[in-house]
Every structure is written in structure tokens, then in C-alpha cells.
Short mmCIF file of C-alpha atoms in Angstrom, two decimals:
data_model
loop_
_atom_site.label_atom_id
_atom_site.label_comp_id
_atom_site.label_asym_id
_atom_site.label_seq_id
_atom_site.Cartn_x
_atom_site.Cartn_y
_atom_site.Cartn_z
CA MET A 203 126.00 164.61 86.59
CA ASN A 204 127.39 161.31 85.74
CA ALA A 205 125.58 159.71 88.60
CA VAL A 206 122.37 161.04 87.36
CA LYS A 207 122.84 159.49 83.98
CA GLN A 208 123.97 156.17 85.49
CA LEU A 209 120.82 156.14 87.77
CA LYS A 210 118.33 156.98 84.85
CA TYR A 211 120.17 154.15 82.78
CA SER A 212 119.77 151.64 85.76
CA LEU A 213 116.05 152.72 86.25
CA ILE A 214 115.44 152.04 82.60
CA VAL A 215 117.11 148.68 82.65
CA ILE A 216 115.15 147.72 85.74
CA PHE A 217 111.91 149.02 84.30
CA SER A 218 112.45 147.07 80.98
CA LEU A 219 113.39 143.94 83.02
CA PHE A 220 110.27 144.27 85.20
CA VAL A 221 108.09 144.68 81.94
CA SER A 222 109.68 141.81 80.35
CA PHE A 223 109.03 139.63 83.61
CA LEU A 224 105.22 140.68 83.28
CA HIS A 225 104.82 140.19 79.81
CA ALA A 226 106.16 136.61 80.21
CA GLN A 227 103.84 135.79 83.11
CA LYS A 228 100.57 137.14 81.13
CA PRO A 229 100.23 134.17 78.66
CA ASN A 230 100.37 131.56 81.77
CA GLU A 231 97.87 133.94 83.78
CA MET A 232 95.61 134.14 80.64
CA LEU A 233 95.49 130.38 80.17
CA GLN A 234 94.79 129.78 83.83
CA LYS A 235 91.90 132.26 83.76
CA SER A 236 90.76 130.47 80.54
CA ASN A 237 90.98 127.19 82.25
CA ASP A 238 89.09 128.39 85.33
CA LEU A 239 86.21 129.48 82.91
CA VAL A 240 86.14 126.15 81.42
CA TYR A 241 85.68 124.61 84.68
CA GLU A 242 82.80 127.08 85.27
CA GLY A 243 81.31 126.01 81.99
CA ASN A 244 81.80 122.39 82.91
CA GLU A 245 79.86 122.89 86.11
CA LEU A 246 76.91 124.60 84.19
CA ILE A 247 76.54 122.39 81.18
CA ASP A 248 74.06 119.81 82.74
CA GLU A 249 71.69 122.63 83.99
CA ASP A 250 72.15 125.71 81.83
CA PHE A 251 73.54 125.24 78.22
CA VAL A 252 73.51 128.91 77.40
CA SER A 253 75.34 130.09 80.67
CA ALA A 254 77.78 127.10 79.91
CA GLU A 255 78.33 128.27 76.40
CA LYS A 256 79.03 131.72 77.45
CA GLU A 257 81.67 130.62 80.01
CA TYR A 258 83.34 128.47 77.14
CA ARG A 259 83.29 131.42 74.90
CA LYS A 260 84.85 133.75 77.66
CA ALA A 261 87.36 130.95 78.04
CA LEU A 262 88.43 131.07 74.39
CA SER A 263 88.52 134.81 74.29
CA LYS A 264 91.12 134.71 77.14
CA ALA A 265 93.26 131.97 75.33
CA PRO A 266 92.11 131.30 71.90
CA SER A 267 94.33 128.29 71.45
CA ASN A 268 92.91 126.52 74.60
CA THR A 269 92.40 123.03 73.36
CA ILE A 270 90.29 122.00 76.24
CA GLY A 271 87.98 125.21 75.86
CA SER A 272 87.37 124.40 72.17
CA TYR A 273 86.95 120.74 72.78
CA ASN A 274 84.52 121.21 75.56
CA LEU A 275 82.56 123.70 73.68
CA GLY A 276 82.31 121.44 70.71
CA ASN A 277 81.08 118.77 72.88
CA ALA A 278 78.31 121.01 74.33
CA TYR A 279 77.34 121.99 70.71
CA TYR A 280 77.31 118.37 69.69
CA ASN A 281 75.20 117.10 72.60
CA SER A 282 72.55 119.89 71.90
CA GLY A 283 72.59 119.04 68.28
CA HIS A 284 74.49 122.02 66.79
CA PHE A 285 76.84 119.81 64.60
CA ASP A 286 78.16 122.67 62.56
CA GLU A 287 79.24 124.54 65.51
CA ALA A 288 80.60 121.36 67.17
CA MET A 289 82.66 120.77 64.01
CA ILE A 290 84.30 124.26 64.04
CA ARG A 291 85.35 123.87 67.57
CA HIS A 292 86.74 120.27 67.27
CA VAL A 293 88.65 121.28 64.26
CA GLU A 294 90.09 124.18 66.32
CA ALA A 295 90.98 121.50 69.05
CA ALA A 296 92.59 119.33 66.60
CA LYS A 297 94.68 122.10 65.24
CA ASN A 298 95.78 123.46 68.57
CA ALA A 299 96.26 120.07 70.35
CA ASN A 300 99.45 119.87 72.42
CA SER A 301 99.36 115.80 72.49
CA LYS A 302 98.48 113.05 70.65
CA SER A 303 95.76 112.49 73.16
CA GLU A 304 94.00 115.64 72.51
CA ARG A 305 94.51 115.18 68.92
CA HIS A 306 92.90 111.71 69.02
CA LEU A 307 90.01 113.00 71.02
CA ALA A 308 89.33 115.86 68.69
CA TYR A 309 89.41 113.56 65.61
CA HIS A 310 87.32 110.99 67.12
CA ASN A 311 84.68 113.52 67.57
CA ILE A 312 84.96 114.98 64.20
CA GLY A 313 84.15 111.50 63.03
CA ASN A 314 81.21 111.35 65.19
CA ILE A 315 79.95 114.72 63.82
CA LEU A 316 80.59 113.72 60.18
CA MET A 317 78.63 110.36 61.03
CA GLN A 318 75.59 112.43 62.38
CA LYS A 319 75.78 114.44 58.91
CA GLU A 320 75.97 111.25 56.99
CA LEU A 321 79.33 112.30 55.44
CA CYS A 322 80.68 108.68 55.89
CA LYS A 323 83.84 108.90 53.67
CA GLU A 324 84.88 112.12 55.43
CA ALA A 325 84.29 110.25 58.65
CA VAL A 326 86.41 107.51 57.72
CA GLU A 327 89.27 109.83 57.29
CA ALA A 328 88.49 111.46 60.68
CA PHE A 329 88.66 108.08 62.59
CA LYS A 330 91.67 107.04 60.63
CA ASN A 331 93.28 110.16 62.14
CA ALA A 332 91.99 109.46 65.41
CA LEU A 333 93.63 105.97 65.53
CA ARG A 334 96.93 107.49 64.20
CA ASN A 335 97.05 109.43 67.34
CA ASN A 336 95.76 106.44 69.55
CA PRO A 337 96.09 103.13 67.67
CA SER A 338 94.81 101.26 70.65
CA ASP A 339 91.52 102.92 70.96
CA ASP A 340 88.73 100.33 70.33
CA GLU A 341 85.79 102.83 70.15
CA SER A 342 87.49 104.68 67.28
CA ARG A 343 88.34 101.49 65.65
CA TYR A 344 84.66 100.34 66.06
CA ASN A 345 83.45 103.71 64.72
CA LEU A 346 85.73 103.46 61.68
CA ALA A 347 84.20 100.02 60.68
CA LEU A 348 80.72 101.51 60.85
CA ALA A 349 81.98 104.46 58.98
CA LYS A 350 83.54 102.24 56.19
CA GLU A 351 80.18 100.23 56.18
CA CYS A 352 78.21 103.63 55.70
CA ALA A 353 80.37 104.73 52.99
CA LYS A 354 80.15 101.46 51.21
CA ASN A 355 76.41 101.65 51.35
CA GLN A 356 76.56 105.25 49.98
CA GLY A 357 78.50 104.02 47.00
CA GLY A 358 81.61 105.50 48.15
CA GLY A 359 83.36 102.20 48.56
#
């Protein structure tokens, strides 16, 4: 009887370790699936916006904090003139960014969206955030100067 209990205990431990191992693999697997879907969206974006959007959304459903998925979906919306949707996705990308480089790109695009919406004071702050994450980016520096001039012309100084 003692051997049966020991066997049951061993099987429970082995099963628990197996489940733990599977659980640990799941986030990486989901991120890989998400990245694959982002790639598919990138392949479709020039010919079929709706299909590309669908792939990006599927990617985000697999891994909601996938910065690349949010960023690329934001770019797709921006390029199609859907600035409010683009803003939502770029804010997500900035929030979930894993590096200064990712954060810089997201804030730079947030600044561009705000300029499109003529929210110049807010764009100034976005470009400043972009430069905090990549001080050597001349395009962000140039856009910051444009945003400051726009804010000045709007009376916001």
C-alpha cells in the first residue's frame, strides 16, 4: 500500500511540473503567434487595409501587450486618416514599450497625430517625450520646433 501512495505522489508531482512547464511556455508561444500575425498584417497593408487591420487585431488578441502589434496597427490607422484610432494604439505602444527605442517611436507618432489634429501644445509634449527616449533623433527635434511654432501661433506660447 505504501508503494501505491508513493507512486500516486510521484505522479502528482510529475503532472504538476509538466503543467507548470506548459504554462511557462504559453506566453512565449502566444507572443510568437502574435508576431506572426503582425508579419501577415505587414504583408497585406499596402493592398488590403481591412485584412491587415484584421491580422493586427488578431495579433493583439493573442498578446495584448505586444508593442509591435499596437504600433503597426496605429501606423495603419494613421496612414488611412483614422487619427483617433491611431492615437489609442500608439498610446498603448508607449505604455507597453520594452525599450527606449520603442517608446521613442510611439511618442514621435503621437506627436504627429496631435499635429494632424492641430493640438500643438500637446504635440510639443509628445515630441519632448520622444526626444527623452532618443535625444539624437533629428526628425523628432525638427517636429518639436514645428509644434512649438504652431503652439505659438495658436496663442499657447
